[in-house]
Tab-separated table of C-alpha atoms in Angstrom:
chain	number	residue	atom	x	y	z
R	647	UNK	CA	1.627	1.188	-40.081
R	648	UNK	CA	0.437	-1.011	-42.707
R	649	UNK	CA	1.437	-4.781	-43.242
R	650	UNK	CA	2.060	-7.063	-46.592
R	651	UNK	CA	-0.282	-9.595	-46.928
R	652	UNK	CA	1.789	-11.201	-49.536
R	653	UNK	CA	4.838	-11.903	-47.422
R	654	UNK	CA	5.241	-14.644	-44.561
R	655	UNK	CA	6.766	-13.535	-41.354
R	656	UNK	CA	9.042	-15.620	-39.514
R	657	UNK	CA	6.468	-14.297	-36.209
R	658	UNK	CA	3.470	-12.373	-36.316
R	659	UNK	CA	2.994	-10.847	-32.928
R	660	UNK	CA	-0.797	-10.101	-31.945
R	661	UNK	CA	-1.024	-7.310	-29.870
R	662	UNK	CA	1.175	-3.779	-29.292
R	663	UNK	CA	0.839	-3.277	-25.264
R	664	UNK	CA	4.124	-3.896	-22.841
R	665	UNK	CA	4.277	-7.594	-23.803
R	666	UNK	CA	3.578	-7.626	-27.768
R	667	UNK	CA	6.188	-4.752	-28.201
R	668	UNK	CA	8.769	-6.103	-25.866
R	669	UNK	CA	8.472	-9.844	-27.611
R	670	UNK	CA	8.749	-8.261	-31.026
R	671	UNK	CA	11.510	-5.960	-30.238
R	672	UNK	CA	13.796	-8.841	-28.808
R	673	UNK	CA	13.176	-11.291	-31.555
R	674	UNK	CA	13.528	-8.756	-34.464
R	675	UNK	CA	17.219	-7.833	-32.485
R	676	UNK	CA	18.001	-11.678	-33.031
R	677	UNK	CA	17.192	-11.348	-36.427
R	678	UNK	CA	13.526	-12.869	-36.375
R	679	UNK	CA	11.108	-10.945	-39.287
R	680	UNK	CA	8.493	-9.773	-36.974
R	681	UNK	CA	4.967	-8.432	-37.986
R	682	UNK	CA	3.326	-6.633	-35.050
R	683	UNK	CA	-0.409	-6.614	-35.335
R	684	UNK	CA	-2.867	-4.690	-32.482
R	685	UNK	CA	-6.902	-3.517	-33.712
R	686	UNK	CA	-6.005	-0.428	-32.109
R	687	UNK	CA	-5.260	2.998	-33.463
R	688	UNK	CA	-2.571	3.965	-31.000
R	689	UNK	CA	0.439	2.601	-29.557
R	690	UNK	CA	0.491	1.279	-25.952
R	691	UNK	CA	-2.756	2.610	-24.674
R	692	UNK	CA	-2.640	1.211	-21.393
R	693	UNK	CA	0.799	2.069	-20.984
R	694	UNK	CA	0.092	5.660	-21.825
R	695	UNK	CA	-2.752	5.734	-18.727
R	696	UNK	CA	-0.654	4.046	-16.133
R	697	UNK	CA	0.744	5.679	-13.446
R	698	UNK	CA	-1.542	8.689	-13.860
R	699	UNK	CA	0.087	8.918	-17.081
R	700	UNK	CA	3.907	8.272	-15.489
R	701	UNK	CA	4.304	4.960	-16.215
R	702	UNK	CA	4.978	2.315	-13.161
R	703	UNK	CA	7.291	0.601	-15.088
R	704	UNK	CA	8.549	-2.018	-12.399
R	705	UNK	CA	9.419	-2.630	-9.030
R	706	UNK	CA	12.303	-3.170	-7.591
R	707	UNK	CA	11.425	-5.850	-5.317
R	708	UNK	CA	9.888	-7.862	-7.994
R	709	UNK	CA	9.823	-11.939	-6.878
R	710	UNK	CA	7.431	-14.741	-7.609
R	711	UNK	CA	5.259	-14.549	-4.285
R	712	UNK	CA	4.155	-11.168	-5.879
R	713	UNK	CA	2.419	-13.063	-7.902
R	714	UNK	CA	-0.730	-14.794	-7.826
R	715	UNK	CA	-1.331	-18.036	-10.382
R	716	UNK	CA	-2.792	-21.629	-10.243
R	717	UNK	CA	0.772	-22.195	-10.365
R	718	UNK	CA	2.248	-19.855	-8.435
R	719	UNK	CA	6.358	-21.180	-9.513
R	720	UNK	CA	5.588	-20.855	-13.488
R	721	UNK	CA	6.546	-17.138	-13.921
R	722	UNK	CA	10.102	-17.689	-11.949
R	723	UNK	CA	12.061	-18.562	-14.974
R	724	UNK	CA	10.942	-15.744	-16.603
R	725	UNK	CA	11.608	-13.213	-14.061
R	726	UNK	CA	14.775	-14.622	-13.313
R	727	UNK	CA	15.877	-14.364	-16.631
R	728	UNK	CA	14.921	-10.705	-17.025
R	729	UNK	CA	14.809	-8.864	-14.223
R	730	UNK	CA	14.337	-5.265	-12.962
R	731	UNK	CA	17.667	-4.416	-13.588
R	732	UNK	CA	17.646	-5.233	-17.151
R	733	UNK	CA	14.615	-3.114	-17.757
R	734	UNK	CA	16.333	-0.697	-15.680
R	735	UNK	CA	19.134	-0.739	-17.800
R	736	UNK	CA	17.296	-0.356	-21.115
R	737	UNK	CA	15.229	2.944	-19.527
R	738	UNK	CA	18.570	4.545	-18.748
R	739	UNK	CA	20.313	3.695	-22.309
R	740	UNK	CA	17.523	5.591	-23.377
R	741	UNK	CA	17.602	8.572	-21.052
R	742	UNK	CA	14.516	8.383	-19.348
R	743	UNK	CA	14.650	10.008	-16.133
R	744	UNK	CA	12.663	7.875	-13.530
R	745	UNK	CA	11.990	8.199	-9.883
R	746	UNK	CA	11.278	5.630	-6.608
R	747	UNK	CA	7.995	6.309	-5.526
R	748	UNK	CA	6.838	3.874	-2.942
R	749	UNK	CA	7.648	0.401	-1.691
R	750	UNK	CA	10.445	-0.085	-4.945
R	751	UNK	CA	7.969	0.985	-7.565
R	752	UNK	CA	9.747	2.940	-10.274
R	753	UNK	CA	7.866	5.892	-12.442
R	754	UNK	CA	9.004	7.694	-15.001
R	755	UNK	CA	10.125	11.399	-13.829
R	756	UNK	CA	8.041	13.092	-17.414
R	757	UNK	CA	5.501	10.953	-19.611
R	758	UNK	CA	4.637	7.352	-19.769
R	759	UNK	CA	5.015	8.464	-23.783
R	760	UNK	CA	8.475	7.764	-22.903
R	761	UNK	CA	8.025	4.159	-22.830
R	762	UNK	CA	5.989	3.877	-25.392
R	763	UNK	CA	8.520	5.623	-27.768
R	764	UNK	CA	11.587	3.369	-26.248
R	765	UNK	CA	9.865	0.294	-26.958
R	766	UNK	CA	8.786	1.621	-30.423
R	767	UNK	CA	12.598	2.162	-30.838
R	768	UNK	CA	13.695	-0.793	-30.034
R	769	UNK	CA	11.210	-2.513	-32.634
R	770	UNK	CA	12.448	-0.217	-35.192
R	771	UNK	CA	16.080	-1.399	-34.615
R	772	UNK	CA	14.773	-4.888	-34.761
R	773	UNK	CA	13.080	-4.523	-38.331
R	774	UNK	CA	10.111	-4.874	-36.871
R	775	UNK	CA	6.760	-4.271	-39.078
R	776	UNK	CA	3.370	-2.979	-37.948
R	777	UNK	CA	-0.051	-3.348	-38.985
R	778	UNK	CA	-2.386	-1.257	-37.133
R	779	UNK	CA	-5.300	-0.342	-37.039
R	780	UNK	CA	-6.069	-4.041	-38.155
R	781	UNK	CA	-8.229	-6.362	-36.577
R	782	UNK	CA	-7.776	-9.694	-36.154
R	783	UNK	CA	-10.574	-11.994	-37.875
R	784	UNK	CA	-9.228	-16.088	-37.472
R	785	UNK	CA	-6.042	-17.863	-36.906
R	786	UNK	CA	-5.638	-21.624	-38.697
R	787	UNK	CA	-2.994	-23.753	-38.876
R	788	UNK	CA	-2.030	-24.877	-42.466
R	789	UNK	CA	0.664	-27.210	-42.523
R	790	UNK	CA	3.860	-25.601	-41.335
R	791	UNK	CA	2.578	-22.064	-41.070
R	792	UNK	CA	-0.034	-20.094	-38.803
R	793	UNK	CA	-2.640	-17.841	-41.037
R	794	UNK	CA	-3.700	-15.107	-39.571
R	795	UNK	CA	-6.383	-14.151	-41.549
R	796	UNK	CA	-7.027	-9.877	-40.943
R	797	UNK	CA	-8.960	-7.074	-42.195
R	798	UNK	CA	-5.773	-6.231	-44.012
R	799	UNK	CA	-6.013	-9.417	-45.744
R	800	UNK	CA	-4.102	-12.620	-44.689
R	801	UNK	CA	-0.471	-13.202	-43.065
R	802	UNK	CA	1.273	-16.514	-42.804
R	803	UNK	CA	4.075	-17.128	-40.039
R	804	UNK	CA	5.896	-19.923	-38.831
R	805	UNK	CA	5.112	-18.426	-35.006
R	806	UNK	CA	2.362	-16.800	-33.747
R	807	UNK	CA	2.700	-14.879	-30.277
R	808	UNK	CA	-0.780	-13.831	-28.689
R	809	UNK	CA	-0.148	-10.487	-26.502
R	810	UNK	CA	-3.329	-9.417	-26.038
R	811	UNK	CA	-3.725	-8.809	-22.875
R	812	UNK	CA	-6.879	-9.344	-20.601
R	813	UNK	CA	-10.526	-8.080	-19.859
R	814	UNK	CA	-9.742	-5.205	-18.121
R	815	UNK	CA	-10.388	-1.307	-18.739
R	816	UNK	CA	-12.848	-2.285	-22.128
R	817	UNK	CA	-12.589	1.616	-22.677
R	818	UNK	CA	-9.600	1.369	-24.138
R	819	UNK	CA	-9.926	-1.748	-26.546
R	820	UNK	CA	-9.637	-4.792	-24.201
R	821	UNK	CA	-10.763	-7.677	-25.732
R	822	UNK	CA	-11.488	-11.945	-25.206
R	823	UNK	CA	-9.671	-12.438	-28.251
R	824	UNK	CA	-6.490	-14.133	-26.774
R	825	UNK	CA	-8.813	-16.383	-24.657
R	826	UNK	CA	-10.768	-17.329	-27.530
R	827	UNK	CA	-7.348	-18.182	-29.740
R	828	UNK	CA	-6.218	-20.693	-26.681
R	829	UNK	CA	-9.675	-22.280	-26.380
R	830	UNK	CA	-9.527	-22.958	-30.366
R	831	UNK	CA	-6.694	-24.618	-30.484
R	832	UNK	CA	-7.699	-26.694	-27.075
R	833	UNK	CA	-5.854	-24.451	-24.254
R	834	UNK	CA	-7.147	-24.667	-20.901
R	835	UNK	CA	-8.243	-21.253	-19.609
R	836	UNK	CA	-8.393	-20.587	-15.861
R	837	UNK	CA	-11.837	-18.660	-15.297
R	838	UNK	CA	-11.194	-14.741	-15.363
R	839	UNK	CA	-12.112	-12.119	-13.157
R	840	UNK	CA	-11.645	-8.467	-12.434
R	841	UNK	CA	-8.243	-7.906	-9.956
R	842	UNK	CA	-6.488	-4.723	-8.260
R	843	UNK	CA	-10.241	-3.702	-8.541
R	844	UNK	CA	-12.260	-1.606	-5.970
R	845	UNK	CA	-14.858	-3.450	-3.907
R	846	UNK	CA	-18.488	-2.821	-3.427
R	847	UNK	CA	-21.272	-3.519	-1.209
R	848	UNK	CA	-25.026	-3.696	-1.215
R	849	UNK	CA	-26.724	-0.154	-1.145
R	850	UNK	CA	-28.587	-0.555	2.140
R	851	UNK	CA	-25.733	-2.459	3.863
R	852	UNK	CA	-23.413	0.498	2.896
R	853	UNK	CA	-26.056	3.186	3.758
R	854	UNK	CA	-24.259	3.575	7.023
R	855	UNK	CA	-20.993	4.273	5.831
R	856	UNK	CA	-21.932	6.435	2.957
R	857	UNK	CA	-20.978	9.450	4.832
R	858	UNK	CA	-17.435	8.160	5.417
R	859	UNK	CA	-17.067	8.966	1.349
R	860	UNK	CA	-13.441	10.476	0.482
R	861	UNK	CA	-11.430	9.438	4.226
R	862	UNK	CA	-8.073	7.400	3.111
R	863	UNK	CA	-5.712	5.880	6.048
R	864	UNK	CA	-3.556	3.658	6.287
R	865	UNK	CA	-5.181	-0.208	7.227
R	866	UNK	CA	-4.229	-3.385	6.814
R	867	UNK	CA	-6.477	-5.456	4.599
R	868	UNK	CA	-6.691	-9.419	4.706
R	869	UNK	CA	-8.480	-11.789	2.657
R	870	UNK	CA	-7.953	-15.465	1.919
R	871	UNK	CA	-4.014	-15.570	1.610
R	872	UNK	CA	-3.889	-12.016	0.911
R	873	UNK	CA	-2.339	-9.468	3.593
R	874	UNK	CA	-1.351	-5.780	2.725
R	875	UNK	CA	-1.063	-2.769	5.003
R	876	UNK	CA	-1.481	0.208	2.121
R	877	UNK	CA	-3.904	2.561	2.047
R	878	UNK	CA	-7.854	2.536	2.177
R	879	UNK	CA	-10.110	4.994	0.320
R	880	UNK	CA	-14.073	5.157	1.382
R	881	UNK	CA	-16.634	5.250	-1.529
R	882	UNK	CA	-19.952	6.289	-1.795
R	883	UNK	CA	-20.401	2.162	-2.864
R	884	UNK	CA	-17.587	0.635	-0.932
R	885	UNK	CA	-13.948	0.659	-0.815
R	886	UNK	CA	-10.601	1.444	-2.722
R	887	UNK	CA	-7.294	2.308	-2.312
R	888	UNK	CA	-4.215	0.457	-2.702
R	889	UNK	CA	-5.181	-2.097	0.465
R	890	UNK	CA	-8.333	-3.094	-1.053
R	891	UNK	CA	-6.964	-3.002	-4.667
R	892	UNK	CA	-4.204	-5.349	-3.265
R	893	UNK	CA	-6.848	-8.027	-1.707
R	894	UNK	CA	-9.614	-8.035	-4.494
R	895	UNK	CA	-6.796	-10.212	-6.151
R	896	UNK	CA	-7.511	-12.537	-3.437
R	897	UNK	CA	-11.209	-12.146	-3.182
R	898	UNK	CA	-14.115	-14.371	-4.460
R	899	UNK	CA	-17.500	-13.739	-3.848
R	900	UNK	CA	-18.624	-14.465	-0.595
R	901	UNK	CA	-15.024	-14.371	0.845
R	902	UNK	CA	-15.357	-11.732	3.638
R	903	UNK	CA	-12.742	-8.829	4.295
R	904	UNK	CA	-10.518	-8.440	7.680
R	905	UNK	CA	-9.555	-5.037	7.789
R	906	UNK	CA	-7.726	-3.198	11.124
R	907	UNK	CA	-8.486	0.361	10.808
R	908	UNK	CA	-5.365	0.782	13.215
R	909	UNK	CA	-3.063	-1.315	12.253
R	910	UNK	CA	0.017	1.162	14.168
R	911	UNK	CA	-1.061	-0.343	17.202
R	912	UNK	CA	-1.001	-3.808	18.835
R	913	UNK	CA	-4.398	-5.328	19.510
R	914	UNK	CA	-3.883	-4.444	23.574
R	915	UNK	CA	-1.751	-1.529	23.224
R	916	UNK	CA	-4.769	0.480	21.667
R	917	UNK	CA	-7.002	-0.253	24.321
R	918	UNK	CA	-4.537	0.550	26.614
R	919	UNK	CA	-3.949	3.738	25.307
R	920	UNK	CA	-7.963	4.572	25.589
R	921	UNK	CA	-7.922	3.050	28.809
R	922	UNK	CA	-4.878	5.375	29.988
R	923	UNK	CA	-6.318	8.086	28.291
R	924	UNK	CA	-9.611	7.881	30.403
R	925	UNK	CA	-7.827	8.076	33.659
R	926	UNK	CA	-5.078	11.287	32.805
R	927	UNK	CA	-7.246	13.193	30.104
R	928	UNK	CA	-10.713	15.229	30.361
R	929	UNK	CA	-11.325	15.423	26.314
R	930	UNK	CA	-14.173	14.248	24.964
R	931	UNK	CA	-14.391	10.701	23.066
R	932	UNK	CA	-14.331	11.969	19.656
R	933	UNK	CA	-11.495	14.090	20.364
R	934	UNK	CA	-9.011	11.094	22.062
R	935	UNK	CA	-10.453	8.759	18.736
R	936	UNK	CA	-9.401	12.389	16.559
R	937	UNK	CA	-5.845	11.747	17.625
R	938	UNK	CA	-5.587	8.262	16.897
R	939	UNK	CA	-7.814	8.291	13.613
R	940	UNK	CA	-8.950	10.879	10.996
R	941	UNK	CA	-11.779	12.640	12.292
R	942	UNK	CA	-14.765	12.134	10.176
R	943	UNK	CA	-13.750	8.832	10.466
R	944	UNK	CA	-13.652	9.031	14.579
R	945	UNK	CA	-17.031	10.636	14.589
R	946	UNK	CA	-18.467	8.407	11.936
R	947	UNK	CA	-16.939	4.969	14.156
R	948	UNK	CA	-18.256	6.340	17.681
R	949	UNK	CA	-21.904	6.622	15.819
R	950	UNK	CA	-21.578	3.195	14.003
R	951	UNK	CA	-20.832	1.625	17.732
R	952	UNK	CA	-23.576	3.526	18.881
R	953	UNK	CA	-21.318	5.755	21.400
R	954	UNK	CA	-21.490	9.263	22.195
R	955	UNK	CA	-18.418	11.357	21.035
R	956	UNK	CA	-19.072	14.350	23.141
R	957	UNK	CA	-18.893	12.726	26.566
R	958	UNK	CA	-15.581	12.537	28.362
R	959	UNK	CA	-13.793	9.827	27.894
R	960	UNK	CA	-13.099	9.531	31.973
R	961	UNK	CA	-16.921	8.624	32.040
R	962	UNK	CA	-16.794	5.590	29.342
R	963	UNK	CA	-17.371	2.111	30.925
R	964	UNK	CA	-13.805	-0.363	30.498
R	965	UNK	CA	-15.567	-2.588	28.976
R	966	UNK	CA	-16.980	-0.271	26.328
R	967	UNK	CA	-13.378	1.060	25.383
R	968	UNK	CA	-11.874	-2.017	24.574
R	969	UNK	CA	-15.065	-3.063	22.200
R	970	UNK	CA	-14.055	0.044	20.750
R	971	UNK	CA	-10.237	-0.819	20.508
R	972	UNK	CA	-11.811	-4.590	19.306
R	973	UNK	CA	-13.865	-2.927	16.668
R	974	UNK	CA	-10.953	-0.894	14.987
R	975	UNK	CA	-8.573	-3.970	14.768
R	976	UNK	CA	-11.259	-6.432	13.773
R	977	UNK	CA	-13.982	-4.910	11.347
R	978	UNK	CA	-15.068	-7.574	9.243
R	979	UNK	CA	-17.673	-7.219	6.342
R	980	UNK	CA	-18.345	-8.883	3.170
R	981	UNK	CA	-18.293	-7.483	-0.218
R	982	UNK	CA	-21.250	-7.897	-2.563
R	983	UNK	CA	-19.137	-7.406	-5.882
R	984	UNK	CA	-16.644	-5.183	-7.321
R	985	UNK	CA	-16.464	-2.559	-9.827
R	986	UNK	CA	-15.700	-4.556	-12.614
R	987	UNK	CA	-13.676	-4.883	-15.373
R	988	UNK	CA	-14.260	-0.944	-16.418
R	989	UNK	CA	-11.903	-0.070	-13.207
R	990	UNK	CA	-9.973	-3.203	-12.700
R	991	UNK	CA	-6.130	-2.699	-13.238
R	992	UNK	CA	-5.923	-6.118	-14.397
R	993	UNK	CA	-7.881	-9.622	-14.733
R	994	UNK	CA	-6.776	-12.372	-13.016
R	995	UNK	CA	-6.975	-16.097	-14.510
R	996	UNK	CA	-5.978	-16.695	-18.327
R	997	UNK	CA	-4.190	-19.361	-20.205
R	998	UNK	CA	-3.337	-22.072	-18.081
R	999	UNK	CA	0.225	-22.179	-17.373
R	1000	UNK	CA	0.621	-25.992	-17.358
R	1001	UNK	CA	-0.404	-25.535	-21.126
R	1002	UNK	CA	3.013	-23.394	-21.856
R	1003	UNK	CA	6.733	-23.789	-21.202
R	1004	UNK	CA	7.927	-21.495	-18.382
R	1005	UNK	CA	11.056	-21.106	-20.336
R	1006	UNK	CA	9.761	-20.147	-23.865
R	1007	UNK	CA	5.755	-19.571	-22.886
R	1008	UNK	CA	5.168	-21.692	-25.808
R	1009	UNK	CA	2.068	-24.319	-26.251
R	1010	UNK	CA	3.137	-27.681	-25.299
R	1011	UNK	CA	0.017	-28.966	-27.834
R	1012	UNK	CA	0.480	-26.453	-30.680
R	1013	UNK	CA	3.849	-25.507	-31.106
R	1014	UNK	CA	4.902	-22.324	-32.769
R	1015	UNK	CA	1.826	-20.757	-30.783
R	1016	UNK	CA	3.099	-18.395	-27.699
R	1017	UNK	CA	1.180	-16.590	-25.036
R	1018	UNK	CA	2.753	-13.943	-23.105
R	1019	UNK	CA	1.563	-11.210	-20.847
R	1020	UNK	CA	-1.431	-10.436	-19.385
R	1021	UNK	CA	-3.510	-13.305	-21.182
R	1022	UNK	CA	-1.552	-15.801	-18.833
R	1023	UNK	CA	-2.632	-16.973	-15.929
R	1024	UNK	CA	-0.256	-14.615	-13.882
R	1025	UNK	CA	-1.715	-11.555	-11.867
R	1026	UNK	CA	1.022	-9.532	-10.192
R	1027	UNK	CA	0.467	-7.231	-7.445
R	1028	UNK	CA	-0.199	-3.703	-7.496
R	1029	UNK	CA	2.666	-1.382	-7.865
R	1030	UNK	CA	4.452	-2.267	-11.119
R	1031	UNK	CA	5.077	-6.259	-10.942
R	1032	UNK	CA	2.491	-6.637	-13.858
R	1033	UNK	CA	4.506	-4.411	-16.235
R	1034	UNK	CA	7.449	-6.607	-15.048
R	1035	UNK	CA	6.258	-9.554	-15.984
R	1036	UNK	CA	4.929	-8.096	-19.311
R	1037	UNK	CA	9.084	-7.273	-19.763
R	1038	UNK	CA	10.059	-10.474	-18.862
R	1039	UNK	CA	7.637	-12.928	-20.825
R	1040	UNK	CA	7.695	-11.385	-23.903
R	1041	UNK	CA	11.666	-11.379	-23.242
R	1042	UNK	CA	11.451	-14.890	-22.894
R	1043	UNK	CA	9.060	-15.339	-25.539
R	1044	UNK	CA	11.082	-13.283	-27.908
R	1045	UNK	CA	14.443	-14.830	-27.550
R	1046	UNK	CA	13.258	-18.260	-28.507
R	1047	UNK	CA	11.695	-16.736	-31.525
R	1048	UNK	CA	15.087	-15.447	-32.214
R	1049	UNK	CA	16.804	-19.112	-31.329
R	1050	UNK	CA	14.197	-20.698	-33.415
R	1051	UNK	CA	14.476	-18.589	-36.358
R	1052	UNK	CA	18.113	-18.920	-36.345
R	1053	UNK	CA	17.872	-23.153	-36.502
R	1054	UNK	CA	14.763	-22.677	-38.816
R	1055	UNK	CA	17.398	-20.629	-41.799
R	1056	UNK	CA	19.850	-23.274	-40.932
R	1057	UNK	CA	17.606	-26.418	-41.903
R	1058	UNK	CA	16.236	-24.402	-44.765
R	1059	UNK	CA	20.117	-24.118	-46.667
């Protein structure tokens, strides 16, 4: 996968995740010389680990309110323009068997390697070259071209796409580089952060719920403008799942959580049903809660209120019932941080949009210089709407490379 340092490239594409490959592919098919150039030593590395290695590719229901941005309309021309279905489409030209998991999000039936080797095809058929493992050292502007100066040596293009994705998962090679390219040539960059992250809280705050370690139900979880009913996991240092993934998008420190533990039940019908229960029923406490609630969870909640699971329930005060019933629906609690970028799905924040075209996701101040993906100040939700904006940027991204190239060789006869 080496490159030619004495040839210029019509585009030089900086990074090889969903975005990079997906740009590069579509403007080598409309006859744009590509180079693709990613510091790491193998393909799609983030790709390969999503999904527990199966690949949530899209989702079905993909729309702009899935996503989260300083401007939340920017990625609708995009989407529009390359939706789903056209990913869809490409999956099944290629065979791969894929499967509906939950709530529209698509997996692939075998390997995540799948995609990986699809979108590798489809830059072969576009010509496209590769230079990995190679570093990236500078980027100047000289005139008409973009250098790009490597530790392969130096590449000039006429276009530069940055597809480097964000902060998150540093494991696996994640880098500031992109931000770092848009604050050199005078992009705005909306602060980052870790999001779809797990939450944590302060070590003797937590102390109490320590022992409620490994119970997952189903909750729904608000914060700020932020309201999902998925799944919660308990940590020995705070909270996961899906539900809590889904919200630390939304959260900033000091923001506090609203989470109802039973969210299956109206806000009176639960105490109703305690209520009912204590009149008809001569179980214990912790047994009626057992019913309702998984039951580490039922005897851990009864302790936290400071009630005694063993007693019947026909001997609870009214009054003490629905404080229980309040407690489920309304337990409110503030996070003291999150688990950072090491476990964070994505990072939220980036290039500003209002500094790129939401037709072309080129710089309004430096044209020929294109940001796509990740690096752009568009966080989808969990569940596959990141890959699908990865698809549809670098779509976008790589068919006016394409257009461009085409009037470039025109003006050049």
């Amino acid at each position: 996968m080496g490159g030619r340092s004495s040839q210029s490239w019509d585009a030089i594409v900086i990074g090889a995740g969903a975005a990079g490959m997906m740009c590069a592919a579509v403007a080598g098919q409309r006859g744009a010389r590509v180079l693709l150039v990613d510091h790491a030593g193998k393909l799609g590395e983030k790709i390969r680990i999503s999904g527990g290695g199966r690949c949530n590719f899209t989702n079905l229901h993909t729309r702009p309110e899935n996503f989260l941005s300083e401007n939340p309309h920017f990625c609708r021309s995009a989407l529009s323009r390359y939706s789903p279905a056209d990913f869809i489409a490409l999956v099944r030209r290629h065979g791969i068997a894929f499967h509906e998991k939950h709530k529209g999000q698509l997996f692939c039936d075998e390997s995540a390697e799948q995609i990986i080797a699809m979108l590798r095809a489809e830059c072969d058929a576009g010509g496209v070259r590769w230079a990995m493992p190679c570093s990236v050292l500078r980027i100047d502007r000289r005139g008409d071209l973009f250098e790009v100066a490597t530790e392969q040596g130096a590449f000039a293009a006429h276009r530069v796409v940055i597809a480097t994705g964000g902060l998150s998962i540093p494991k696996i090679g994640a880098t500031d580089l992109g931000y770092r390219i848009a604050s050199q040539f005078g992009l705005r960059v909306v602060p980052t952060a870790p999001a779809l992250v797990p939450l944590t809280f302060d070590a003797q705050a937590w102390r109490p719920f320590v022992p409620l370690a490994g119970i997952s139900l189903e909750v729904e979880a608000r914060c700020g403008k932020g309201r999902f009913t998925e799944d919660l996991l308990f940590t020995h240092r705070g909270l996961s799942g899906p539900a809590i993934l889904q919200v630390s998008s939304y959260w900033n420190p000091g923001d506090a959580l609203a989470i109802d533990l039973a969210p299956h039940f109206a806000s009176d019908t639960l105490a109703g049903t305690l209520l009912e229960r204590k009149s008809d029923s001569r179980q214990s406490l912790a047994n009626v809660l057992a019913a309702l609630l998984p039951r580490r969870l039922a005897d851990g909640w009864l302790e936290l209120q400071k009630l005694r699971g063993e007693q019947r329930i026909a001997e609870a005060g009214d009054k003490a019932l629905r404080a229980l019933a309040d407690s489920l629906h309304r337990w409110e609690l503030v996070p003291s941080g999150s688990e950072g970028y090491r476990k964070a799905e994505v990072t939220r924040g980036g290039v500003d949009t209002d500094e790129l075209s939401q037709h072309t996701l080129e710089s309004k101040r430096m044209p020929g210089l294109f940001f796509i993906g990740e690096v752009v100040d568009v966080t989808g939700w969990l569940g596959g709407y990141n890959f699908q904006w990865a698809w549809a940027s670098g779509f976008a991204a790589g068919q006016a490379l394409g257009a461009q190239t085409s009037v470039l060789a025109v003006s050049q006869k």
